[in-house]
Short mmCIF file of C-alpha atoms in Angstrom, two decimals:
data_model
loop_
_atom_site.label_atom_id
_atom_site.label_comp_id
_atom_site.label_asym_id
_atom_site.label_seq_id
_atom_site.Cartn_x
_atom_site.Cartn_y
_atom_site.Cartn_z
CA UNK A 27 223.83 36.41 -110.67
CA UNK A 28 223.38 34.45 -107.49
CA UNK A 29 223.55 30.71 -107.75
CA UNK A 30 220.34 28.76 -108.28
CA UNK A 31 218.45 27.18 -105.38
CA UNK A 32 217.93 23.46 -105.92
CA UNK A 33 215.20 21.36 -104.30
CA UNK A 34 215.85 17.66 -104.96
CA UNK A 35 212.46 16.07 -104.30
CA UNK A 36 213.00 12.43 -105.16
CA UNK A 37 213.47 10.60 -108.43
CA UNK A 38 209.93 10.62 -109.75
CA UNK A 39 209.13 13.04 -112.56
CA UNK A 40 207.43 16.29 -111.61
CA UNK A 41 204.75 17.17 -114.13
CA UNK A 42 203.94 20.58 -112.71
CA UNK A 43 204.87 22.69 -109.71
CA UNK A 44 203.66 25.90 -108.16
CA UNK A 45 204.83 28.19 -105.38
CA UNK A 46 202.32 30.08 -103.23
CA UNK A 47 202.17 33.85 -103.73
CA UNK A 48 204.48 34.53 -100.77
CA UNK A 49 206.91 31.80 -101.83
CA UNK A 50 206.58 29.82 -98.59
CA UNK A 51 204.67 26.81 -99.93
CA UNK A 52 205.63 24.59 -102.85
CA UNK A 53 203.19 22.14 -104.44
CA UNK A 54 204.45 19.45 -106.82
CA UNK A 55 202.76 16.60 -108.64
CA UNK A 56 204.06 13.12 -108.03
CA UNK A 57 202.24 10.47 -110.04
CA UNK A 58 198.68 10.40 -108.63
CA UNK A 59 199.54 12.50 -105.58
CA UNK A 60 200.31 16.12 -104.94
CA UNK A 61 202.92 16.92 -102.29
CA UNK A 62 202.92 20.17 -100.37
CA UNK A 63 206.24 21.40 -98.98
CA UNK A 64 207.14 24.24 -96.69
CA UNK A 65 210.23 25.87 -98.20
CA UNK A 66 210.95 28.56 -95.64
CA UNK A 67 213.59 26.51 -93.79
CA UNK A 68 216.96 25.25 -94.95
CA UNK A 69 215.51 22.10 -96.50
CA UNK A 70 211.99 21.61 -97.87
CA UNK A 71 209.68 20.02 -95.28
CA UNK A 72 206.77 17.85 -96.40
CA UNK A 73 203.55 19.32 -94.97
CA UNK A 74 200.88 17.22 -96.62
CA UNK A 75 200.22 14.71 -99.37
CA UNK A 76 196.99 15.21 -101.30
CA UNK A 77 196.02 11.74 -102.41
CA UNK A 78 192.42 11.91 -103.64
CA UNK A 79 193.15 11.46 -107.33
CA UNK A 80 193.40 7.89 -108.56
CA UNK A 81 195.23 8.55 -111.83
CA UNK A 82 198.25 10.64 -112.71
CA UNK A 83 197.95 14.29 -111.71
CA UNK A 84 198.65 16.45 -114.75
CA UNK A 85 198.70 19.96 -113.30
CA UNK A 86 198.61 21.95 -110.08
CA UNK A 87 198.07 25.64 -109.41
CA UNK A 88 197.84 27.83 -106.29
CA UNK A 89 195.62 30.92 -106.11
CA UNK A 90 196.58 34.23 -104.51
CA UNK A 91 194.69 33.29 -101.32
CA UNK A 92 196.42 29.92 -101.06
CA UNK A 93 193.75 27.59 -102.47
CA UNK A 94 195.23 24.74 -104.46
CA UNK A 95 193.63 23.24 -107.54
CA UNK A 96 194.75 19.96 -109.06
CA UNK A 97 193.58 18.07 -112.11
CA UNK A 98 194.23 14.53 -113.18
CA UNK A 99 193.82 11.90 -115.85
CA UNK A 100 190.97 10.52 -113.72
CA UNK A 101 188.85 13.32 -115.33
CA UNK A 102 188.50 15.27 -112.10
CA UNK A 103 189.69 18.56 -110.73
CA UNK A 104 189.80 19.17 -106.98
CA UNK A 105 190.03 22.45 -105.08
CA UNK A 106 191.94 22.15 -101.80
CA UNK A 107 191.22 24.76 -99.16
CA UNK A 108 194.02 25.19 -96.61
CA UNK A 109 193.26 24.90 -92.90
CA UNK A 110 194.37 22.40 -90.29
CA UNK A 111 194.43 19.97 -93.18
CA UNK A 112 193.60 20.58 -96.81
CA UNK A 113 189.85 20.17 -97.42
CA UNK A 114 188.98 18.87 -100.89
CA UNK A 115 186.02 20.15 -102.93
CA UNK A 116 185.23 18.38 -106.16
CA UNK A 117 184.74 20.46 -109.30
CA UNK A 118 181.92 19.40 -111.61
CA UNK A 119 183.88 19.31 -114.86
CA UNK A 120 181.48 17.18 -116.94
CA UNK A 121 184.32 16.05 -119.22
CA UNK A 122 184.71 12.54 -120.66
CA UNK A 123 188.46 12.59 -121.10
CA UNK A 124 191.53 13.21 -118.99
CA UNK A 125 191.97 16.68 -117.53
CA UNK A 126 195.30 17.91 -118.86
CA UNK A 127 195.80 21.49 -117.67
CA UNK A 128 194.47 23.72 -114.91
CA UNK A 129 194.87 27.39 -114.00
CA UNK A 130 193.34 29.79 -111.47
CA UNK A 131 192.13 33.04 -112.97
CA UNK A 132 194.18 36.02 -111.72
CA UNK A 133 191.55 37.05 -109.15
CA UNK A 134 191.02 33.45 -108.02
CA UNK A 135 187.28 33.27 -108.65
CA UNK A 136 187.41 31.06 -111.75
CA UNK A 137 189.31 27.95 -112.79
CA UNK A 138 190.04 26.87 -116.36
CA UNK A 139 190.58 23.17 -116.99
CA UNK A 140 191.71 21.72 -120.33
CA UNK A 141 190.78 18.20 -121.36
CA UNK A 142 191.77 15.40 -123.67
CA UNK A 143 188.88 15.96 -126.07
CA UNK A 144 189.57 19.64 -126.66
CA UNK A 145 186.98 20.97 -124.23
CA UNK A 146 187.97 23.77 -121.88
CA UNK A 147 185.84 23.81 -118.73
CA UNK A 148 185.56 27.25 -117.17
CA UNK A 149 184.60 26.68 -113.53
CA UNK A 150 183.21 29.04 -110.90
CA UNK A 151 181.89 28.64 -107.39
CA UNK A 152 178.14 28.37 -106.81
CA UNK A 153 177.27 29.48 -103.27
CA UNK A 154 173.82 27.83 -102.99
CA UNK A 155 175.07 24.34 -103.63
CA UNK A 156 178.56 24.84 -102.25
CA UNK A 157 180.36 23.42 -105.26
CA UNK A 158 182.29 24.44 -108.36
CA UNK A 159 180.32 24.21 -111.58
CA UNK A 160 181.57 24.63 -115.12
CA UNK A 161 180.69 25.97 -118.55
CA UNK A 162 182.35 24.48 -121.63
CA UNK A 163 184.31 26.15 -124.40
CA UNK A 164 184.42 23.94 -127.46
CA UNK A 165 185.95 24.82 -130.80
CA UNK A 166 183.74 23.96 -133.75
CA UNK A 167 186.44 23.11 -136.24
CA UNK A 168 188.66 21.54 -133.62
CA UNK A 169 187.86 17.86 -133.77
CA UNK A 170 188.62 16.86 -130.22
CA UNK A 171 192.28 17.61 -130.14
CA UNK A 172 193.82 17.56 -126.68
CA UNK A 173 194.45 20.79 -124.79
CA UNK A 174 198.13 20.95 -123.88
CA UNK A 175 198.21 24.03 -121.68
CA UNK A 176 196.25 27.18 -120.97
CA UNK A 177 196.84 30.59 -119.45
CA UNK A 178 194.60 33.43 -118.22
CA UNK A 179 194.81 36.99 -119.45
CA UNK A 180 195.44 39.45 -116.58
CA UNK A 181 191.92 40.91 -117.12
CA UNK A 182 190.42 37.69 -115.68
CA UNK A 183 188.28 37.17 -118.80
CA UNK A 184 190.40 36.05 -121.74
CA UNK A 185 191.98 32.63 -121.93
CA UNK A 186 194.80 31.40 -124.18
CA UNK A 187 194.74 27.69 -125.00
CA UNK A 188 197.32 25.51 -126.75
CA UNK A 189 196.20 22.41 -128.64
CA UNK A 190 197.68 19.32 -130.22
CA UNK A 191 196.17 20.32 -133.59
CA UNK A 192 199.01 22.88 -134.07
CA UNK A 193 196.83 25.86 -133.07
CA UNK A 194 197.00 28.31 -130.18
CA UNK A 195 193.66 30.01 -129.62
CA UNK A 196 192.35 32.84 -127.48
CA UNK A 197 188.79 32.73 -126.09
CA UNK A 198 186.60 34.79 -123.86
CA UNK A 199 185.77 33.04 -120.59
CA UNK A 200 183.38 35.78 -119.46
CA UNK A 201 180.97 34.60 -116.77
CA UNK A 202 178.13 37.04 -116.22
CA UNK A 203 177.61 36.26 -112.54
CA UNK A 204 181.25 36.98 -111.69
CA UNK A 205 182.97 39.29 -114.12
CA UNK A 206 182.52 42.99 -114.68
CA UNK A 207 182.10 43.69 -118.37
CA UNK A 208 185.66 44.04 -119.73
CA UNK A 209 186.58 47.11 -121.79
CA UNK A 210 187.81 46.83 -125.38
CA UNK A 211 191.41 45.69 -125.82
CA UNK A 212 193.73 44.55 -128.59
CA UNK A 213 191.86 41.25 -128.50
CA UNK A 214 188.46 42.72 -129.44
CA UNK A 215 185.54 44.85 -128.26
CA UNK A 216 182.91 42.40 -127.09
CA UNK A 217 183.53 39.21 -125.17
CA UNK A 218 180.46 36.94 -124.86
CA UNK A 219 181.30 33.56 -123.32
CA UNK A 220 183.38 31.28 -125.60
CA UNK A 221 183.83 33.97 -128.26
CA UNK A 222 186.99 33.25 -130.29
CA UNK A 223 189.41 36.18 -130.08
CA UNK A 224 192.37 34.79 -131.97
CA UNK A 225 193.72 31.68 -133.68
CA UNK A 226 197.43 31.34 -134.35
CA UNK A 227 199.87 28.92 -135.93
CA UNK A 228 203.63 28.81 -136.25
CA UNK A 229 205.37 29.55 -139.52
CA UNK A 230 205.62 25.86 -140.42
CA UNK A 231 201.92 25.26 -139.65
CA UNK A 232 203.15 22.13 -137.92
CA UNK A 233 204.11 21.00 -134.47
CA UNK A 234 201.75 20.76 -131.55
CA UNK A 235 201.64 23.71 -129.17
CA UNK A 236 203.31 22.92 -125.85
CA UNK A 237 202.50 26.03 -123.85
CA UNK A 238 201.02 29.51 -124.09
CA UNK A 239 201.67 32.70 -122.10
CA UNK A 240 200.37 36.27 -121.92
CA UNK A 241 202.66 39.22 -121.28
CA UNK A 242 202.01 41.13 -118.01
CA UNK A 243 199.91 43.72 -119.88
CA UNK A 244 198.04 40.96 -121.69
CA UNK A 245 198.63 42.59 -125.07
CA UNK A 246 201.19 40.05 -126.25
CA UNK A 247 200.83 36.29 -126.52
CA UNK A 248 203.67 33.79 -126.75
CA UNK A 249 203.55 30.09 -127.51
CA UNK A 250 206.15 27.35 -127.90
CA UNK A 251 205.68 24.42 -130.19
CA UNK A 252 207.14 21.07 -131.19
CA UNK A 253 208.58 22.47 -134.44
CA UNK A 254 211.34 23.90 -132.27
CA UNK A 255 209.94 27.39 -132.31
CA UNK A 256 209.18 30.29 -130.01
CA UNK A 257 206.31 32.37 -131.34
CA UNK A 258 205.22 35.83 -130.28
CA UNK A 259 201.90 37.35 -131.31
CA UNK A 260 201.08 41.05 -131.40
CA UNK A 261 197.38 40.93 -132.34
CA UNK A 262 196.71 42.37 -135.78
CA UNK A 263 200.17 41.59 -137.13
CA UNK A 264 201.80 38.41 -138.41
CA UNK A 265 203.05 35.87 -135.87
CA UNK A 266 206.76 36.32 -135.09
CA UNK A 267 208.03 32.77 -135.41
CA UNK A 268 211.57 32.01 -134.25
CA UNK A 269 212.68 28.68 -135.71
CA UNK A 270 215.57 27.57 -133.55
CA UNK A 271 218.46 25.61 -134.94
CA UNK A 272 220.71 24.06 -132.36
CA UNK A 273 218.25 23.14 -129.65
CA UNK A 274 215.35 20.86 -128.82
CA UNK A 275 211.70 21.96 -128.46
CA UNK A 276 210.58 24.02 -125.49
CA UNK A 277 207.75 22.68 -123.37
CA UNK A 278 206.99 25.72 -121.25
CA UNK A 279 207.11 29.48 -121.64
CA UNK A 280 206.52 32.50 -119.41
CA UNK A 281 206.88 36.28 -119.83
CA UNK A 282 209.04 38.10 -117.31
CA UNK A 283 208.16 41.53 -118.71
CA UNK A 284 206.77 43.03 -121.93
CA UNK A 285 210.06 42.57 -123.73
CA UNK A 286 211.45 39.39 -122.22
CA UNK A 287 210.34 35.79 -121.95
CA UNK A 288 211.83 32.57 -120.61
CA UNK A 289 211.35 29.22 -122.30
CA UNK A 290 212.54 25.81 -121.16
CA UNK A 291 212.03 22.23 -122.22
CA UNK A 292 213.85 19.25 -123.67
CA UNK A 293 217.18 21.05 -123.54
CA UNK A 294 217.00 20.86 -119.73
CA UNK A 295 217.91 24.50 -119.11
CA UNK A 296 215.98 27.79 -119.42
CA UNK A 297 216.65 30.21 -122.26
CA UNK A 298 215.84 33.92 -122.19
CA UNK A 299 214.48 35.71 -125.26
CA UNK A 300 214.12 39.45 -125.73
CA UNK A 301 212.39 41.58 -128.30
CA UNK A 302 209.54 43.86 -129.24
CA UNK A 303 206.92 44.18 -131.99
CA UNK A 304 209.70 44.35 -134.60
CA UNK A 305 211.31 41.06 -133.74
CA UNK A 306 212.55 38.70 -131.07
CA UNK A 307 215.87 36.94 -130.55
CA UNK A 308 217.63 34.70 -128.07
CA UNK A 309 219.33 36.80 -125.39
CA UNK A 310 221.15 34.28 -123.21
CA UNK A 311 220.84 30.83 -121.68
CA UNK A 312 220.63 30.22 -117.97
CA UNK A 313 222.55 27.32 -116.46
CA UNK A 314 224.29 26.60 -119.74
CA UNK A 315 227.43 24.95 -118.53
CA UNK A 316 227.13 24.05 -114.89
CA UNK A 317 229.63 21.53 -113.68
CA UNK A 318 227.56 19.65 -111.18
CA UNK A 319 229.41 18.60 -108.08
CA UNK A 320 227.12 16.63 -105.85
CA UNK A 321 227.87 14.46 -102.88
CA UNK A 322 225.98 11.33 -103.54
CA UNK A 323 224.52 8.61 -101.41
CA UNK A 324 225.00 5.04 -102.56
CA UNK A 325 221.49 4.91 -103.91
CA UNK A 326 222.05 8.04 -105.91
CA UNK A 327 225.31 6.68 -107.21
CA UNK A 328 223.28 3.87 -108.72
CA UNK A 329 221.00 6.30 -110.44
CA UNK A 330 223.96 8.18 -111.89
CA UNK A 331 225.64 5.09 -113.21
CA UNK A 332 222.34 4.35 -114.95
CA UNK A 333 222.42 7.83 -116.42
CA UNK A 334 225.96 7.10 -117.54
CA UNK A 335 224.96 3.90 -119.28
CA UNK A 336 222.01 5.63 -120.92
CA UNK A 337 224.30 8.36 -122.22
CA UNK A 338 226.62 5.80 -123.71
CA UNK A 339 223.80 4.11 -125.62
CA UNK A 340 222.52 7.50 -126.76
CA UNK A 341 225.88 8.38 -128.22
CA UNK A 342 226.24 5.01 -129.88
CA UNK A 343 222.83 5.53 -131.39
CA UNK A 344 223.41 9.08 -132.59
CA UNK A 345 227.05 9.11 -133.56
CA UNK A 346 228.05 5.49 -133.81
CA UNK A 347 230.82 6.00 -131.27
CA UNK A 348 231.24 6.69 -127.61
CA UNK A 349 232.90 9.82 -126.41
CA UNK A 350 234.26 9.08 -122.97
CA UNK A 351 231.83 10.73 -120.62
CA UNK A 352 233.07 9.38 -117.32
CA UNK A 353 235.69 12.11 -116.99
CA UNK A 354 233.43 14.61 -118.62
CA UNK A 355 231.11 15.97 -115.94
CA UNK A 356 230.59 12.47 -114.51
CA UNK A 357 228.37 11.54 -117.44
CA UNK A 358 225.85 14.17 -116.46
CA UNK A 359 224.39 16.90 -118.61
CA UNK A 360 226.12 20.24 -118.10
CA UNK A 361 222.91 21.54 -116.54
CA UNK A 362 221.25 21.30 -113.15
CA UNK A 363 218.18 19.55 -114.53
CA UNK A 364 219.14 16.12 -115.81
CA UNK A 365 215.91 15.63 -117.76
CA UNK A 366 213.24 17.62 -119.58
CA UNK A 367 211.94 20.71 -117.82
CA UNK A 368 208.18 20.34 -117.59
CA UNK A 369 207.23 23.78 -116.33
CA UNK A 370 208.75 27.20 -115.90
CA UNK A 371 206.97 29.80 -113.76
CA UNK A 372 207.57 33.37 -112.64
CA UNK A 373 208.37 33.55 -108.95
CA UNK A 374 209.18 37.24 -108.58
CA UNK A 375 210.43 39.99 -110.89
CA UNK A 376 213.89 38.47 -111.05
CA UNK A 377 213.32 34.82 -110.15
CA UNK A 378 211.90 31.93 -112.12
CA UNK A 379 211.26 28.41 -110.94
CA UNK A 380 211.46 25.24 -113.02
CA UNK A 381 210.43 21.64 -112.44
CA UNK A 382 211.73 18.65 -114.32
CA UNK A 383 211.26 14.97 -115.00
CA UNK A 384 214.38 14.44 -112.91
CA UNK A 385 212.38 15.23 -109.76
CA UNK A 386 213.99 18.59 -109.11
CA UNK A 387 212.56 22.05 -108.60
CA UNK A 388 215.08 24.84 -109.20
CA UNK A 389 214.91 28.59 -108.63
CA UNK A 390 216.99 30.66 -111.04
CA UNK A 391 217.89 34.34 -110.80
CA UNK A 392 217.60 36.27 -114.05
CA UNK A 393 220.44 38.52 -115.21
CA UNK B 255 188.78 -2.22 -115.01
CA UNK B 256 192.19 -3.86 -115.27
CA UNK B 257 192.63 -3.30 -118.95
CA UNK B 258 191.38 0.25 -119.02
CA UNK B 259 194.03 1.38 -121.44
CA UNK B 260 192.54 -0.83 -124.12
CA UNK B 261 188.97 0.39 -123.83
CA UNK B 262 187.82 2.09 -127.02
CA UNK B 263 186.83 5.39 -125.47
CA UNK B 264 185.67 6.71 -128.83
CA UNK B 265 183.01 4.02 -129.27
CA UNK B 266 180.36 5.92 -127.31
CA UNK B 267 181.27 9.33 -128.63
CA UNK B 268 179.70 10.35 -131.91
CA UNK B 269 181.80 13.47 -132.40
CA UNK B 270 184.24 13.31 -135.25
CA UNK B 271 187.83 12.52 -134.41
CA UNK B 272 190.90 14.45 -135.40
CA UNK B 273 192.53 12.71 -138.36
CA UNK B 274 195.88 13.05 -140.11
CA UNK B 275 194.01 14.70 -142.96
CA UNK B 276 192.84 17.54 -140.68
CA UNK B 277 196.40 18.43 -139.80
CA UNK B 278 197.54 18.86 -143.40
CA UNK B 279 198.26 22.50 -144.12
CA UNK B 280 196.24 23.87 -146.98
CA UNK B 281 198.87 24.40 -149.67
CA UNK B 282 197.95 24.55 -153.36
CA UNK B 283 199.58 22.10 -155.77
CA UNK B 284 202.10 23.43 -158.28
CA UNK B 285 200.72 22.76 -161.81
CA UNK B 286 202.27 19.65 -163.37
CA UNK B 287 203.85 21.38 -166.38
CA UNK B 288 205.36 24.08 -164.16
CA UNK B 289 206.79 21.40 -161.90
CA UNK B 290 208.30 19.67 -164.94
CA UNK B 291 210.00 22.91 -165.95
CA UNK B 292 211.44 23.39 -162.48
CA UNK B 293 212.77 19.84 -162.44
CA UNK B 294 214.48 20.32 -165.82
CA UNK B 295 215.93 23.59 -164.64
CA UNK B 296 217.30 21.92 -161.50
CA UNK B 297 219.08 19.29 -163.56
CA UNK B 298 220.30 21.89 -166.04
CA UNK B 299 221.80 24.02 -163.25
CA UNK B 300 223.56 20.96 -161.87
CA UNK B 301 224.93 19.91 -165.26
CA UNK B 302 226.32 23.41 -165.82
CA UNK B 303 228.16 23.20 -162.52
CA UNK B 304 225.90 25.30 -160.32
CA UNK B 305 224.79 22.88 -157.59
CA UNK B 306 224.07 25.67 -155.07
CA UNK B 307 221.66 27.37 -157.46
CA UNK B 308 220.11 24.00 -158.29
CA UNK B 309 219.46 23.24 -154.63
CA UNK B 310 218.24 26.74 -153.86
CA UNK B 311 215.71 26.44 -156.65
CA UNK B 312 214.67 22.96 -155.58
CA UNK B 313 214.35 23.71 -151.89
CA UNK B 314 212.72 27.14 -151.92
CA UNK B 315 209.23 26.01 -152.81
CA UNK B 316 208.90 22.23 -152.63
CA UNK B 317 205.69 20.72 -154.05
CA UNK B 318 203.93 20.19 -150.70
CA UNK B 319 200.46 20.06 -152.20
CA UNK B 320 201.16 17.74 -155.14
CA UNK B 321 200.37 14.07 -155.60
CA UNK B 322 202.75 11.41 -154.31
CA UNK B 323 203.99 10.45 -157.78
CA UNK B 324 204.80 14.07 -158.62
CA UNK B 325 206.59 14.46 -155.29
CA UNK B 326 208.61 11.31 -156.01
CA UNK B 327 209.72 12.59 -159.41
CA UNK B 328 210.76 15.86 -157.82
CA UNK B 329 212.72 14.05 -155.10
CA UNK B 330 214.44 12.00 -157.80
CA UNK B 331 215.65 15.15 -159.57
CA UNK B 332 216.91 16.50 -156.26
CA UNK B 333 218.69 13.26 -155.38
CA UNK B 334 220.46 13.44 -158.76
CA UNK B 335 221.92 16.77 -157.71
CA UNK B 336 222.95 15.39 -154.32
CA UNK B 337 224.78 12.32 -155.65
CA UNK B 338 226.78 14.43 -158.10
CA UNK B 339 228.34 16.22 -155.16
CA UNK B 340 230.19 13.53 -153.28
CA UNK B 341 233.10 15.46 -151.87
CA UNK B 342 232.66 16.24 -148.19
CA UNK B 343 234.14 19.72 -148.51
CA UNK B 344 231.89 20.51 -151.47
CA UNK B 345 228.89 19.41 -149.44
CA UNK B 346 229.89 21.65 -146.57
CA UNK B 347 230.30 24.64 -148.90
CA UNK B 348 226.94 24.07 -150.52
CA UNK B 349 225.07 23.65 -147.22
CA UNK B 350 226.58 26.86 -145.86
CA UNK B 351 225.22 28.76 -148.83
CA UNK B 352 221.62 27.64 -148.21
CA UNK B 353 219.33 29.64 -145.95
CA UNK B 354 217.63 28.19 -142.87
CA UNK B 355 214.36 27.29 -144.59
CA UNK B 356 216.26 25.57 -147.40
CA UNK B 357 218.33 23.61 -144.89
CA UNK B 358 215.10 22.54 -143.16
CA UNK B 359 213.71 21.32 -146.46
CA UNK B 360 216.93 19.55 -147.38
CA UNK B 361 216.61 17.42 -144.23
CA UNK B 362 213.12 16.41 -145.33
CA UNK B 363 214.44 15.27 -148.70
CA UNK B 364 217.38 13.41 -147.19
CA UNK B 365 214.95 11.42 -145.05
CA UNK B 366 212.65 10.84 -148.01
CA UNK B 367 215.48 9.60 -150.20
CA UNK B 368 216.80 7.32 -147.48
CA UNK B 369 213.29 6.10 -146.75
CA UNK B 370 211.91 5.17 -150.12
CA UNK B 371 212.67 3.08 -153.18
CA UNK B 372 215.05 5.63 -154.65
CA UNK B 373 217.62 3.66 -152.72
CA UNK B 374 218.37 1.39 -155.67
CA UNK B 375 219.62 4.23 -157.80
CA UNK B 376 221.17 6.30 -155.05
CA UNK B 377 224.36 5.63 -153.17
CA UNK B 378 223.13 5.82 -149.58
CA UNK B 379 226.64 6.61 -148.36
CA UNK B 380 226.54 9.91 -150.19
CA UNK B 381 223.17 10.77 -148.69
CA UNK B 382 224.48 9.94 -145.22
CA UNK B 383 227.44 12.23 -145.89
CA UNK B 384 225.04 15.02 -146.75
CA UNK B 385 223.09 14.33 -143.58
CA UNK B 386 226.24 14.29 -141.50
CA UNK B 387 227.52 17.61 -142.87
CA UNK B 388 224.13 19.27 -142.69
CA UNK B 389 223.40 18.40 -139.06
CA UNK B 390 226.97 19.32 -138.15
CA UNK B 391 226.22 22.84 -139.38
CA UNK B 392 222.58 23.29 -138.40
CA UNK B 393 222.29 21.28 -135.21
CA UNK B 394 219.24 19.17 -134.48
CA UNK B 395 216.64 21.90 -135.10
CA UNK B 396 215.78 20.91 -138.69
CA UNK B 397 215.58 17.22 -137.71
CA UNK B 398 213.10 17.97 -134.92
CA UNK B 399 211.05 20.08 -137.33
CA UNK B 400 211.11 17.33 -139.94
CA UNK B 401 209.55 14.96 -137.42
CA UNK B 402 206.59 17.20 -136.65
CA UNK B 403 206.15 18.90 -140.03
CA UNK B 404 202.97 18.01 -141.92
CA UNK B 405 204.14 19.81 -145.05
CA UNK B 406 205.59 16.59 -146.40
CA UNK B 407 207.78 16.34 -149.46
#
């Protein structure tokens, strides 16, 4: 296993990150801005700052042809077309609450945006007016519970959505003007727009859903939830719910292949799970015990002594005593990320990338 | 727009809001007389020196769907079992013989006992010992689940 590539991109939390398809461009959210980096050289080089949003940017995604979509708590989503500079096009979302999640469909002709009142806006480009318009998916029995994350099925039609009301749901986002009629699959036979194709809960029926993911074939769904569980769904059978013991909840999940997925979250390092329709189990943890040796600037030293102090209070709070941390890994966590991982994404067959609230983006190689 | 965080954004929206009630899992109540029998059996098992069996019985199917007063009575029976077993090594042995779901449920009861008026009749130190031993063995998983679980005891 080669050692991970680390991009330290400041101290502000990164809510979401995305690499372009060829891996040369990295987009990260930074409060109300999105920063675009070129990562082909030795160090990441800032290419552009997209600053049109006026509230916190909650998600960013890059399509196969390099178009960037961002969404924000200011209730807007913007499509940025690359050129000499990035040209913004506003998406008509028609939502009243914050936009919380955004994803390009696999073929890049549709965008799904989740919102704070449980509406999912499925957006597509309208040539005549030169703008993106949207159709809404709304769950009847879901009383405006926030969408946490969403993910497209590889067939460009189905959409998995995670909610704060403890449910993960699958819908059809079929748009007549764009999509060819999809054939029958494990998720159903007919897919009119907004048709529900699945509704799943963890074994405890509790804990909001943090993230959802489809397997590469699209026949398997995974979701991670606040009850400290990783759940895998083979449609037609009971949800496989792994209740984890000695860890904290995962906030993001992605399949690497049909029998392997990577989850990461509050434990600050990614964990690999393997399994099949008969059951899933933890395989190994990446970056489990990294002794971080970093040359620090004075400013960074400050930040680390703060981390040290915070750790001391944490221990006092949890255990009523302080274990001396100053000799123990300089008071840092034994991981590269020093705070919650907010997003894990597939980069290639053997690489995943993660972004964290510690302002880092890291590329890991899978075993 | 300075104070935008305080604007009641729901005022103009007539749709119904998600409430705590909506998140409650739909679990049927255990009939009162059946619950009584279980409680007596728990105490009987404890008094005949079988605390593991007592806890297994108590923690396998807690009365999630019952009324608050019934839940309280049930928690009281369970706390009686807990306070009888004060020895740290005993506690460790007992916890190790519970399965994962039972350990999860035990955390819920420990919090409930520490939280509510049972305190007067229960030695909190013993409950803290239980908590200490339990989390030592299980890690933080059950605690995290307790925080998000709507199947309350």
